[in-house]
Short mmCIF file of C-alpha atoms in Angstrom, two decimals:
data_model
loop_
_atom_site.label_atom_id
_atom_site.label_comp_id
_atom_site.label_asym_id
_atom_site.label_seq_id
_atom_site.Cartn_x
_atom_site.Cartn_y
_atom_site.Cartn_z
CA UNK A 645 12.12 12.65 -34.26
CA UNK A 646 8.73 11.99 -32.64
CA UNK A 647 6.46 14.88 -31.85
CA UNK A 648 5.13 14.99 -28.38
CA UNK A 649 1.55 15.92 -28.06
CA UNK A 650 -0.82 16.52 -25.15
CA UNK A 651 -4.59 16.37 -25.95
CA UNK A 652 -7.88 15.27 -24.77
CA UNK A 653 -10.21 12.76 -26.21
CA UNK A 654 -13.29 10.67 -25.31
CA UNK A 655 -12.92 7.40 -23.29
CA UNK A 656 -14.02 5.55 -26.36
CA UNK A 657 -11.19 7.20 -28.67
CA UNK A 658 -8.71 6.66 -25.92
CA UNK A 659 -9.55 2.89 -25.84
CA UNK A 660 -9.35 2.31 -29.64
CA UNK A 661 -6.03 2.55 -31.42
CA UNK A 662 -7.60 3.19 -34.74
CA UNK A 663 -9.67 6.04 -33.53
CA UNK A 664 -6.80 7.45 -31.64
CA UNK A 665 -4.71 7.50 -34.87
CA UNK A 666 -7.53 9.23 -36.73
CA UNK A 667 -7.57 12.01 -33.96
CA UNK A 668 -3.88 12.50 -34.07
CA UNK A 669 -3.98 12.76 -37.83
CA UNK A 670 -6.46 15.61 -37.53
CA UNK A 671 -4.08 17.46 -35.05
CA UNK A 672 -1.17 16.85 -37.59
CA UNK A 673 -3.44 17.93 -40.61
CA UNK A 674 -2.41 14.59 -42.26
CA UNK A 675 -3.88 11.38 -43.51
CA UNK A 676 -4.22 8.66 -40.82
CA UNK A 677 -2.25 6.32 -43.15
CA UNK A 678 0.75 8.65 -42.59
CA UNK A 679 0.87 8.15 -38.89
CA UNK A 680 3.12 5.18 -38.12
CA UNK A 681 2.72 4.91 -34.52
CA UNK A 682 1.01 6.89 -31.55
CA UNK A 683 2.93 5.99 -28.30
CA UNK A 684 0.90 6.94 -25.18
CA UNK A 685 3.29 8.04 -22.49
CA UNK A 686 0.80 9.16 -19.82
CA UNK A 687 -2.98 8.72 -19.51
CA UNK A 688 -5.46 10.13 -16.83
CA UNK A 689 -9.13 10.73 -16.59
CA UNK A 690 -10.61 14.20 -16.40
CA UNK A 691 -14.17 13.82 -14.95
CA UNK A 692 -14.58 17.54 -13.95
CA UNK A 693 -16.97 18.26 -16.66
CA UNK A 694 -20.18 16.45 -17.70
CA UNK A 695 -18.49 15.19 -20.81
CA UNK A 696 -15.71 13.15 -19.34
CA UNK A 697 -12.40 13.17 -21.33
CA UNK A 698 -9.08 11.36 -21.15
CA UNK A 699 -5.96 13.33 -20.98
CA UNK A 700 -3.18 11.96 -23.14
CA UNK A 701 0.42 12.68 -23.52
CA UNK A 702 1.90 10.82 -26.58
CA UNK A 703 4.79 10.48 -28.92
CA UNK A 704 3.91 10.53 -32.49
CA UNK A 705 5.87 8.89 -35.27
CA UNK A 706 5.19 9.55 -38.94
CA UNK A 707 5.70 7.01 -41.69
CA UNK A 708 9.45 6.93 -42.53
CA UNK A 709 10.70 8.20 -39.20
CA UNK A 710 12.62 5.63 -37.12
CA UNK A 711 10.61 3.82 -34.63
CA UNK A 712 11.96 1.15 -32.34
CA UNK A 713 9.45 -0.25 -29.67
CA UNK A 714 10.74 0.47 -26.24
CA UNK A 715 11.68 -2.60 -24.15
CA UNK A 716 12.26 -2.77 -20.52
CA UNK A 717 14.98 -5.15 -19.54
CA UNK A 718 16.26 -5.99 -15.96
CA UNK A 719 19.64 -4.82 -14.86
CA UNK A 720 22.53 -7.30 -15.40
CA UNK A 721 22.63 -8.60 -12.00
CA UNK A 722 26.02 -10.24 -10.89
CA UNK A 723 26.48 -13.48 -8.91
CA UNK A 724 27.06 -12.44 -5.34
CA UNK A 725 27.42 -15.90 -3.72
CA UNK A 726 30.80 -15.22 -2.21
CA UNK A 727 30.39 -11.35 -1.72
CA UNK A 728 30.03 -9.67 1.62
CA UNK A 729 26.70 -10.42 3.41
CA UNK A 730 23.93 -7.98 4.41
CA UNK A 731 21.00 -9.11 6.47
CA UNK A 732 17.47 -7.77 5.31
CA UNK A 733 14.82 -8.38 7.64
CA UNK A 734 11.48 -8.34 5.96
CA UNK A 735 10.46 -9.44 2.41
CA UNK A 736 8.01 -6.59 1.65
CA UNK A 737 8.79 -4.05 -1.18
CA UNK A 738 11.32 -2.26 1.03
CA UNK A 739 13.24 -5.45 1.70
CA UNK A 740 12.88 -7.10 -1.72
CA UNK A 741 14.00 -3.88 -3.61
CA UNK A 742 16.91 -3.43 -0.99
CA UNK A 743 17.99 -7.05 -1.91
CA UNK A 744 17.90 -6.37 -5.67
CA UNK A 745 19.89 -3.12 -5.25
CA UNK A 746 22.40 -4.94 -2.96
CA UNK A 747 22.94 -7.52 -5.60
CA UNK A 748 23.30 -4.86 -8.32
CA UNK A 749 26.01 -3.30 -6.14
CA UNK A 750 27.88 -6.61 -5.69
CA UNK A 751 26.63 -7.51 -2.11
CA UNK A 752 24.93 -10.69 -0.82
CA UNK A 753 21.54 -10.19 0.75
CA UNK A 754 20.18 -12.64 3.29
CA UNK A 755 16.47 -11.81 3.31
CA UNK A 756 14.76 -13.14 6.52
CA UNK A 757 10.90 -13.31 6.41
CA UNK A 758 8.85 -14.41 9.41
CA UNK A 759 5.97 -15.47 7.07
CA UNK A 760 5.42 -17.85 4.36
CA UNK A 761 6.22 -17.56 0.78
CA UNK A 762 3.67 -15.83 -1.54
CA UNK A 763 1.73 -18.88 -2.34
CA UNK A 764 1.84 -20.45 1.09
CA UNK A 765 0.20 -17.42 2.59
CA UNK A 766 -3.13 -18.11 0.78
CA UNK A 767 -4.07 -21.07 3.08
CA UNK A 768 -3.67 -18.78 6.12
CA UNK A 769 -5.62 -15.91 4.46
CA UNK A 770 -8.39 -18.46 3.78
CA UNK A 771 -8.38 -19.56 7.40
CA UNK A 772 -8.74 -15.99 8.69
CA UNK A 773 -11.58 -15.19 6.21
CA UNK A 774 -13.54 -18.59 6.60
CA UNK A 775 -12.66 -19.70 10.11
CA UNK A 776 -11.47 -16.59 11.94
CA UNK A 777 -8.13 -18.16 12.62
CA UNK A 778 -5.29 -15.58 12.85
CA UNK A 779 -1.72 -16.96 12.22
CA UNK A 780 0.70 -14.34 13.76
CA UNK A 781 3.33 -15.00 11.27
CA UNK A 782 1.39 -15.46 8.12
CA UNK A 783 -1.53 -13.22 7.25
CA UNK A 784 -2.39 -10.04 5.08
CA UNK A 785 0.29 -8.13 6.66
CA UNK A 786 3.11 -10.80 7.19
CA UNK A 787 4.63 -12.88 4.50
CA UNK A 788 6.58 -12.69 1.16
CA UNK A 789 5.74 -9.34 -0.62
CA UNK A 790 4.44 -7.72 2.66
CA UNK A 791 1.01 -6.02 3.22
CA UNK A 792 0.66 -4.80 -0.40
CA UNK A 793 0.74 -8.27 -1.96
CA UNK A 794 -2.72 -9.31 -0.96
CA UNK A 795 -4.19 -5.93 -0.25
CA UNK A 796 -4.23 -4.30 -3.73
CA UNK A 797 -0.92 -3.65 -5.23
CA UNK A 798 -1.57 0.07 -5.64
CA UNK A 799 1.68 1.86 -7.19
CA UNK A 800 0.48 5.42 -6.87
CA UNK A 801 2.58 7.70 -4.75
CA UNK A 802 2.78 11.38 -4.08
CA UNK A 803 6.23 11.14 -2.72
CA UNK A 804 8.14 12.03 -6.08
CA UNK A 805 10.81 13.77 -4.09
CA UNK A 806 11.75 10.48 -2.27
CA UNK A 807 13.43 9.04 -5.38
CA UNK A 808 13.13 7.61 -8.86
CA UNK A 809 9.68 6.32 -9.21
CA UNK A 810 9.99 5.33 -12.79
CA UNK A 811 12.88 3.06 -11.95
CA UNK A 812 10.78 1.04 -9.67
CA UNK A 813 7.80 0.84 -12.15
CA UNK A 814 10.37 -0.34 -14.74
CA UNK A 815 11.79 -3.04 -12.50
CA UNK A 816 8.25 -4.27 -11.89
CA UNK A 817 7.53 -4.36 -15.51
CA UNK A 818 10.99 -6.28 -16.01
CA UNK A 819 9.65 -8.92 -13.48
CA UNK A 820 6.30 -9.24 -15.26
CA UNK A 821 3.94 -6.34 -14.65
CA UNK A 822 2.05 -4.84 -17.50
CA UNK A 823 3.86 -1.92 -19.07
CA UNK A 824 0.46 -0.05 -18.59
CA UNK A 825 1.64 0.88 -15.18
CA UNK A 826 4.18 3.06 -16.81
CA UNK A 827 1.34 4.99 -18.53
CA UNK A 828 -1.53 5.28 -16.12
CA UNK A 829 -1.80 8.31 -13.66
CA UNK A 830 -2.68 5.92 -10.85
CA UNK A 831 -1.13 2.51 -11.70
CA UNK A 832 -2.26 -0.65 -10.17
CA UNK A 833 -1.18 -4.26 -10.48
CA UNK A 834 -3.99 -6.10 -8.73
CA UNK A 835 -3.82 -8.69 -5.89
CA UNK A 836 -4.41 -11.54 -8.35
CA UNK A 837 -1.31 -10.66 -10.51
CA UNK A 838 1.21 -9.34 -7.86
CA UNK A 839 2.17 -12.78 -6.32
CA UNK A 840 3.68 -14.21 -9.51
CA UNK A 841 5.74 -10.88 -9.64
CA UNK A 842 6.94 -11.33 -6.23
CA UNK A 843 7.90 -14.89 -6.65
CA UNK A 844 9.87 -13.87 -9.71
CA UNK A 845 11.85 -11.23 -7.70
CA UNK A 846 12.63 -14.00 -5.13
CA UNK A 847 13.72 -16.35 -7.75
CA UNK A 848 16.04 -13.66 -9.29
CA UNK A 849 17.60 -13.01 -5.86
CA UNK A 850 18.39 -16.67 -5.23
CA UNK A 851 19.63 -17.25 -8.82
CA UNK A 852 22.20 -14.48 -8.12
CA UNK A 853 23.44 -15.95 -4.95
CA UNK A 854 21.36 -14.18 -2.49
CA UNK A 855 19.32 -16.05 0.21
CA UNK A 856 15.71 -15.88 1.07
CA UNK A 857 14.59 -17.62 4.35
CA UNK A 858 10.88 -18.10 5.08
CA UNK A 859 9.18 -18.85 8.47
CA UNK A 860 12.13 -17.35 10.23
CA UNK A 861 11.10 -14.70 12.84
CA UNK A 862 13.66 -12.37 14.25
CA UNK A 863 13.44 -12.42 18.06
CA UNK A 864 16.75 -10.58 18.88
CA UNK A 865 19.29 -8.18 17.26
CA UNK A 866 22.75 -8.93 18.34
CA UNK A 867 24.48 -5.64 19.23
CA UNK A 868 28.01 -5.31 20.81
CA UNK A 869 29.60 -1.81 21.57
CA UNK A 870 26.65 -0.15 19.85
CA UNK A 871 27.31 -2.01 16.67
CA UNK A 872 25.11 -4.61 14.88
CA UNK A 873 26.64 -8.08 14.81
CA UNK A 874 23.61 -10.17 13.58
CA UNK A 875 20.24 -11.49 14.57
CA UNK A 876 18.76 -14.34 16.48
CA UNK A 877 15.85 -16.33 15.00
CA UNK A 878 12.89 -17.85 16.81
CA UNK A 879 14.43 -21.34 16.65
CA UNK A 880 17.56 -20.21 18.53
CA UNK A 881 19.75 -20.10 15.49
CA UNK A 882 21.66 -16.94 14.62
CA UNK A 883 22.76 -15.12 11.39
CA UNK A 884 25.89 -12.88 11.64
CA UNK A 885 26.66 -9.74 9.61
CA UNK A 886 27.51 -6.14 10.55
CA UNK A 887 24.93 -4.58 8.29
CA UNK A 888 21.21 -4.91 8.77
CA UNK A 889 18.31 -3.50 6.99
CA UNK A 890 15.28 -3.52 9.16
CA UNK A 891 12.24 -3.49 6.79
CA UNK A 892 9.73 -5.22 8.98
CA UNK A 893 6.42 -3.19 8.04
CA UNK A 894 4.08 -1.25 10.04
CA UNK A 895 2.49 -4.11 11.93
CA UNK A 896 5.70 -5.77 13.36
CA UNK A 897 4.90 -4.86 16.95
CA UNK A 898 7.19 -7.43 18.31
CA UNK A 899 10.20 -5.74 16.62
CA UNK A 900 9.09 -2.31 18.26
CA UNK A 901 8.89 -3.96 21.58
CA UNK A 902 12.25 -5.64 21.11
CA UNK A 903 14.01 -2.36 20.24
CA UNK A 904 12.25 -0.73 23.31
CA UNK A 905 13.36 -3.60 25.47
CA UNK A 906 16.93 -3.28 24.28
CA UNK A 907 16.89 0.59 24.74
CA UNK A 908 17.58 1.16 21.01
CA UNK A 909 16.04 4.59 20.59
CA UNK A 910 12.64 4.68 18.90
CA UNK A 911 9.84 7.23 19.12
CA UNK A 912 6.11 7.49 18.92
CA UNK A 913 4.81 8.85 15.63
CA UNK A 914 1.39 10.17 14.72
CA UNK A 915 -0.63 8.18 12.24
CA UNK A 916 -4.35 8.01 11.06
CA UNK A 917 -7.30 5.83 12.12
CA UNK A 918 -10.78 5.47 11.37
CA UNK A 919 -13.12 3.12 9.41
CA UNK A 920 -13.33 1.33 5.99
CA UNK A 921 -16.54 2.55 4.10
CA UNK A 922 -18.13 0.48 1.47
CA UNK A 923 -20.52 1.93 -1.20
CA UNK A 924 -21.99 0.28 -4.25
CA UNK A 925 -19.51 0.79 -7.15
CA UNK A 926 -22.51 2.00 -9.28
CA UNK A 927 -23.10 4.77 -6.83
CA UNK A 928 -19.50 5.93 -6.83
CA UNK A 929 -19.51 5.86 -10.54
CA UNK A 930 -22.75 7.92 -10.77
CA UNK A 931 -21.24 10.55 -8.36
CA UNK A 932 -17.77 10.83 -9.93
CA UNK A 933 -18.83 10.45 -13.64
CA UNK A 934 -22.25 12.27 -13.28
CA UNK A 935 -24.08 9.63 -15.17
CA UNK A 936 -26.52 6.66 -14.51
CA UNK A 937 -24.08 4.14 -16.21
CA UNK A 938 -20.48 4.57 -16.77
CA UNK A 939 -20.31 2.50 -19.94
CA UNK A 940 -17.68 0.17 -21.15
CA UNK A 941 -14.82 2.51 -21.72
CA UNK A 942 -14.54 4.11 -18.38
CA UNK A 943 -12.98 2.15 -15.42
CA UNK A 944 -14.69 1.89 -12.03
CA UNK A 945 -14.47 5.41 -10.44
CA UNK A 946 -12.06 6.14 -7.68
CA UNK A 947 -12.47 9.04 -5.33
CA UNK A 948 -10.20 11.07 -3.20
CA UNK A 949 -11.55 13.60 -0.50
CA UNK A 950 -9.85 15.54 2.16
CA UNK A 951 -11.70 17.70 4.84
CA UNK A 952 -10.61 19.66 7.85
CA UNK A 953 -12.90 18.87 10.81
CA UNK A 954 -12.23 20.61 14.11
CA UNK A 955 -8.68 21.23 13.39
CA UNK A 956 -7.99 17.59 12.21
CA UNK A 957 -7.70 16.34 8.87
CA UNK A 958 -10.25 13.60 7.71
CA UNK A 959 -9.66 11.83 4.41
CA UNK A 960 -9.89 8.91 2.10
CA UNK A 961 -7.16 6.45 2.31
CA UNK A 962 -6.26 3.35 0.04
CA UNK A 963 -9.39 3.76 -2.08
CA UNK A 964 -10.29 0.40 -3.74
CA UNK A 965 -12.71 0.85 -6.73
CA UNK A 966 -14.38 -2.49 -7.63
CA UNK A 967 -12.76 -4.14 -4.54
CA UNK A 968 -13.47 -5.91 -1.22
CA UNK A 969 -12.65 -5.46 2.32
CA UNK A 970 -10.31 -7.94 4.04
CA UNK A 971 -9.55 -9.01 7.67
CA UNK A 972 -6.01 -7.92 8.43
CA UNK A 973 -5.54 -8.71 12.14
CA UNK A 974 -2.04 -9.92 12.94
CA UNK A 975 -2.77 -11.43 16.39
CA UNK A 976 -5.82 -13.19 18.01
CA UNK A 977 -8.00 -10.94 19.98
CA UNK A 978 -8.15 -8.04 17.60
CA UNK A 979 -9.87 -7.02 14.42
CA UNK A 980 -8.54 -4.79 11.65
CA UNK A 981 -9.83 -4.06 8.16
CA UNK A 982 -8.09 -3.04 4.89
CA UNK A 983 -9.24 -3.12 1.27
CA UNK A 984 -8.04 -4.56 -2.08
CA UNK A 985 -8.98 -4.69 -5.73
CA UNK A 986 -8.32 -7.44 -8.36
CA UNK A 987 -6.62 -6.25 -11.59
CA UNK A 988 -9.93 -5.74 -13.37
CA UNK A 989 -11.56 -4.09 -10.51
CA UNK A 990 -14.72 -5.87 -11.43
CA UNK A 991 -16.40 -6.37 -7.91
CA UNK A 992 -19.75 -4.70 -7.32
CA UNK A 993 -18.59 -2.56 -4.44
CA UNK A 994 -16.09 0.26 -3.81
CA UNK A 995 -14.32 0.74 -0.36
CA UNK A 996 -11.94 3.21 1.15
CA UNK A 997 -10.36 3.86 4.43
CA UNK A 998 -11.92 7.03 5.90
CA UNK A 999 -9.44 8.09 8.57
CA UNK A 1000 -8.63 10.96 10.96
CA UNK A 1001 -5.15 12.30 11.61
CA UNK A 1002 -4.09 11.64 15.28
CA UNK A 1003 -1.64 13.79 17.23
CA UNK A 1004 0.87 12.81 19.82
CA UNK A 1005 -1.15 14.32 22.60
CA UNK A 1006 -3.99 11.84 21.81
CA UNK A 1007 -1.84 9.03 23.09
CA UNK A 1008 -1.50 10.66 26.70
CA UNK A 1009 -3.72 7.78 28.29
CA UNK A 1010 -1.01 5.38 27.14
CA UNK A 1011 1.94 7.66 28.27
CA UNK A 1012 3.30 4.75 30.52
CA UNK A 1013 4.35 2.86 27.41
CA UNK A 1014 6.61 5.56 26.25
CA UNK A 1015 7.60 5.34 22.57
CA UNK A 1016 5.00 2.62 22.25
CA UNK A 1017 2.11 4.86 23.32
CA UNK A 1018 0.61 5.15 19.87
CA UNK A 1019 0.95 1.37 19.24
CA UNK A 1020 -1.01 0.67 22.49
CA UNK A 1021 -3.58 3.24 21.46
CA UNK A 1022 -4.14 1.43 18.19
CA UNK A 1023 -4.06 -1.90 19.88
CA UNK A 1024 -6.73 -0.91 22.42
CA UNK A 1025 -9.16 0.10 19.70
CA UNK A 1026 -8.59 -3.10 17.70
CA UNK A 1027 -9.17 -5.11 20.82
CA UNK A 1028 -12.33 -3.34 21.78
CA UNK A 1029 -13.79 -3.83 18.30
CA UNK A 1030 -12.99 -7.44 18.42
CA UNK A 1031 -14.89 -7.76 21.83
CA UNK A 1032 -17.89 -5.61 20.65
CA UNK A 1033 -18.39 -7.67 17.45
CA UNK A 1034 -18.56 -10.89 19.23
CA UNK A 1035 -14.88 -12.09 19.70
CA UNK A 1036 -14.49 -13.63 16.13
CA UNK A 1037 -13.19 -11.84 12.92
CA UNK A 1038 -16.43 -10.37 12.49
CA UNK A 1039 -16.25 -6.58 12.62
CA UNK A 1040 -18.53 -3.88 14.18
CA UNK A 1041 -20.50 -2.09 11.40
CA UNK A 1042 -23.00 0.55 11.04
CA UNK A 1043 -24.74 2.36 8.19
CA UNK A 1044 -23.24 5.82 7.55
CA UNK A 1045 -26.09 8.13 8.27
CA UNK A 1046 -27.08 5.92 11.28
CA UNK A 1047 -23.55 6.54 12.68
CA UNK A 1048 -23.82 10.28 12.12
CA UNK A 1049 -27.10 10.21 14.02
CA UNK A 1050 -25.95 7.91 16.78
CA UNK A 1051 -28.35 5.12 15.79
CA UNK A 1052 -27.68 1.49 15.98
CA UNK A 1053 -28.50 0.12 12.41
CA UNK A 1054 -31.44 -2.23 12.47
CA UNK A 1055 -29.79 -4.62 10.10
CA UNK A 1056 -26.51 -4.61 8.24
CA UNK A 1057 -26.74 -5.93 4.59
CA UNK A 1058 -24.14 -8.49 3.47
CA UNK A 1059 -20.91 -6.59 2.68
CA UNK A 1060 -17.68 -7.74 0.89
CA UNK A 1061 -16.05 -8.42 4.21
CA UNK A 1062 -16.21 -12.22 4.18
CA UNK A 1063 -15.99 -13.10 8.04
CA UNK A 1064 -19.16 -10.91 8.55
CA UNK A 1065 -20.36 -7.88 10.47
CA UNK A 1066 -22.08 -7.12 13.85
CA UNK A 1067 -24.43 -4.17 14.13
CA UNK A 1068 -22.69 -1.85 16.66
CA UNK A 1069 -22.98 1.93 17.42
CA UNK A 1070 -19.43 2.75 16.28
CA UNK A 1071 -19.16 5.43 18.97
CA UNK A 1072 -18.50 2.57 21.35
CA UNK A 1073 -15.35 1.59 19.45
CA UNK A 1074 -13.57 4.89 19.33
CA UNK A 1075 -12.52 7.71 21.71
CA UNK A 1076 -15.14 10.43 21.85
CA UNK A 1077 -12.83 12.90 19.86
CA UNK A 1078 -12.49 10.61 16.91
CA UNK A 1079 -16.16 9.67 16.83
CA UNK A 1080 -17.40 13.25 16.92
CA UNK A 1081 -14.75 14.13 14.11
CA UNK A 1082 -16.02 11.33 11.91
CA UNK A 1083 -19.74 12.15 12.35
CA UNK A 1084 -19.11 15.81 11.37
CA UNK A 1085 -16.79 14.78 8.69
CA UNK A 1086 -19.17 12.33 6.86
CA UNK A 1087 -21.75 14.98 6.51
CA UNK A 1088 -19.12 17.31 4.88
CA UNK A 1089 -18.12 14.57 2.61
CA UNK A 1090 -21.84 14.39 1.49
CA UNK A 1091 -21.65 18.10 0.60
CA UNK A 1092 -18.79 17.68 -1.64
CA UNK A 1093 -19.91 14.42 -3.18
CA UNK A 1094 -23.54 14.41 -3.68
CA UNK A 1095 -25.04 10.97 -2.79
CA UNK A 1096 -21.91 9.84 -0.80
CA UNK A 1097 -23.56 10.43 2.62
CA UNK A 1098 -26.19 7.62 2.51
CA UNK A 1099 -27.28 4.58 4.49
CA UNK A 1100 -26.47 2.48 1.43
CA UNK A 1101 -22.92 2.99 2.76
CA UNK A 1102 -21.71 0.52 5.42
CA UNK A 1103 -18.87 1.53 7.79
CA UNK A 1104 -16.49 -1.28 9.04
CA UNK A 1105 -14.27 -0.69 12.11
CA UNK A 1106 -11.51 -0.16 12.53
CA UNK A 1107 -9.10 0.92 9.69
CA UNK A 1108 -6.14 1.30 12.02
CA UNK A 1109 -2.96 0.20 10.19
CA UNK A 1110 -2.59 3.19 7.75
CA UNK A 1111 1.10 3.83 8.81
CA UNK A 1112 3.55 2.73 11.53
CA UNK A 1113 2.80 4.12 15.02
CA UNK A 1114 6.54 4.36 15.67
CA UNK A 1115 9.48 5.91 14.03
CA UNK A 1116 12.99 4.43 14.26
CA UNK A 1117 15.22 7.43 13.90
CA UNK A 1118 18.24 7.45 11.51
CA UNK A 1119 20.73 9.90 10.23
CA UNK A 1120 19.40 11.77 7.22
CA UNK A 1121 22.69 11.34 5.38
CA UNK A 1122 24.00 7.98 6.17
CA UNK A 1123 20.48 6.39 7.01
CA UNK A 1124 21.93 4.60 9.86
CA UNK A 1125 20.24 4.41 13.12
CA UNK A 1126 21.43 7.39 15.29
CA UNK A 1127 22.56 5.16 18.10
CA UNK A 1128 23.35 1.70 16.52
CA UNK A 1129 26.06 1.48 13.89
CA UNK A 1130 25.26 -0.94 11.01
CA UNK A 1131 21.37 -0.79 11.64
CA UNK A 1132 19.45 0.61 8.84
CA UNK A 1133 15.70 1.34 9.66
CA UNK A 1134 13.83 1.26 6.31
CA UNK A 1135 10.41 1.50 4.77
CA UNK A 1136 7.00 1.84 6.28
CA UNK A 1137 7.70 0.13 9.69
CA UNK A 1138 10.59 2.53 10.37
CA UNK A 1139 8.23 5.46 9.45
CA UNK A 1140 9.90 6.44 6.13
CA UNK A 1141 7.45 5.25 3.44
CA UNK A 1142 3.78 4.89 2.70
CA UNK A 1143 2.97 2.27 0.09
CA UNK A 1144 4.60 -0.07 -2.25
CA UNK A 1145 6.59 2.50 -4.39
CA UNK A 1146 7.94 4.66 -1.56
CA UNK A 1147 8.92 1.64 0.48
CA UNK A 1148 10.79 0.08 -2.56
CA UNK A 1149 12.66 3.35 -3.07
CA UNK A 1150 13.54 3.46 0.56
CA UNK A 1151 14.95 0.08 0.49
CA UNK A 1152 17.10 0.90 -2.53
CA UNK A 1153 18.34 3.97 -0.69
CA UNK A 1154 19.36 2.06 2.35
CA UNK A 1155 21.14 -0.49 -0.01
CA UNK A 1156 23.02 2.26 -1.71
CA UNK A 1157 24.22 3.83 1.65
CA UNK A 1158 25.48 0.39 2.85
CA UNK A 1159 27.49 0.07 -0.44
CA UNK A 1160 28.91 3.64 0.00
CA UNK A 1161 29.88 2.91 3.61
CA UNK A 1162 31.84 -0.20 2.43
#
């Protein structure tokens, strides 16, 4: 039997298999030649002390002990060509993993995606970056793989209670992700590698008899006697089934409006909103690692920070080490920011959403919109930012200290945001309570992270799509909508997830509940 050990080593030892073997041999009081294999199970960085260490949990096999390398294989998916059909609206992580789970349970998914396939999206991403042209159906938020595909591929989740995180990670490895995501404390695939994995998932769904339809926007949900009968597409065609998983993501405003118009119960949900801050990655490294140069064995440093400011939480969100900022508008006449990193995280800048929690009472000026009040609050800020920055995909920007001191920045250096920036006093973009919270909050951030509060940091506004501004209520046991039988609100867009992993878990849960009901 292998021995499980937990220990700390230097980054250099953690990165070198031979040195790691020697270290483990000392723990065992044996010769390195007696160590057959050191299998690292979990790895994380401890940068709390000046001498940075790597925490390792490993299984150690001595020579002569049975050792079989672990291989991760996909489930034996059956062919479901002739099986009962379930409509899945949205091909993000919730929709795709719901579809895989349906197949595993012997049901046929029909996945309907308003955007293009994962490769076809690239042309539209280039158009928004280079020409400021927003395709309302194909952009950073809409299209195969959802918002996570081209905005980082982070796999870290705090929501361990939601379900089996390791199962989702294993499936991703089975579809081509590196097995390192099973080991790292904060796993990450990278925007450059995720598209192929998404494509392979789609091909598996089709090979098993499921269907995946692209550029098919749902414009109506067919409901009779409070029960789902199918959907109508933008071309006038319809697809019929009495089970529907609605996994449309946090930015599908037309779906929220459709449900509201049809008097399908939805409710306003608090979310968070703020800016995306960009620092030189070398500065973040020096703050987090307490060194002038991080060296070759440490990854670009991330950070996570939370403060209470005037009764509101202000915190970092979707932090991207060695990453870039992207334009994530989903309609003309608005600007939205988000961040992503390639798999190597080798860009010169680090960025993070820095957002403030909102409360339902903040949406009172938009009360006439009812359950859509939060969405209209969000939309108004995005449209104001678009107008202030020059009515292109440029975003309003300001140096961090200038923002805190209410000074328009004399000039904004080139940032990673390709469409460009316009120097604006960001207090003009946000309601006064948000502006004041952020001004105080950045100064507090600087006290916790010495060097963070600097004019070398550029704020881009707004970071507004942190989570859905709407919740679509469902029964906590059956996961069906409280009012409409056969409708399963799912994932981030419905208010039940926050990221790739939790959305995938929620997709699987909805598929399981459908199978149980049948």
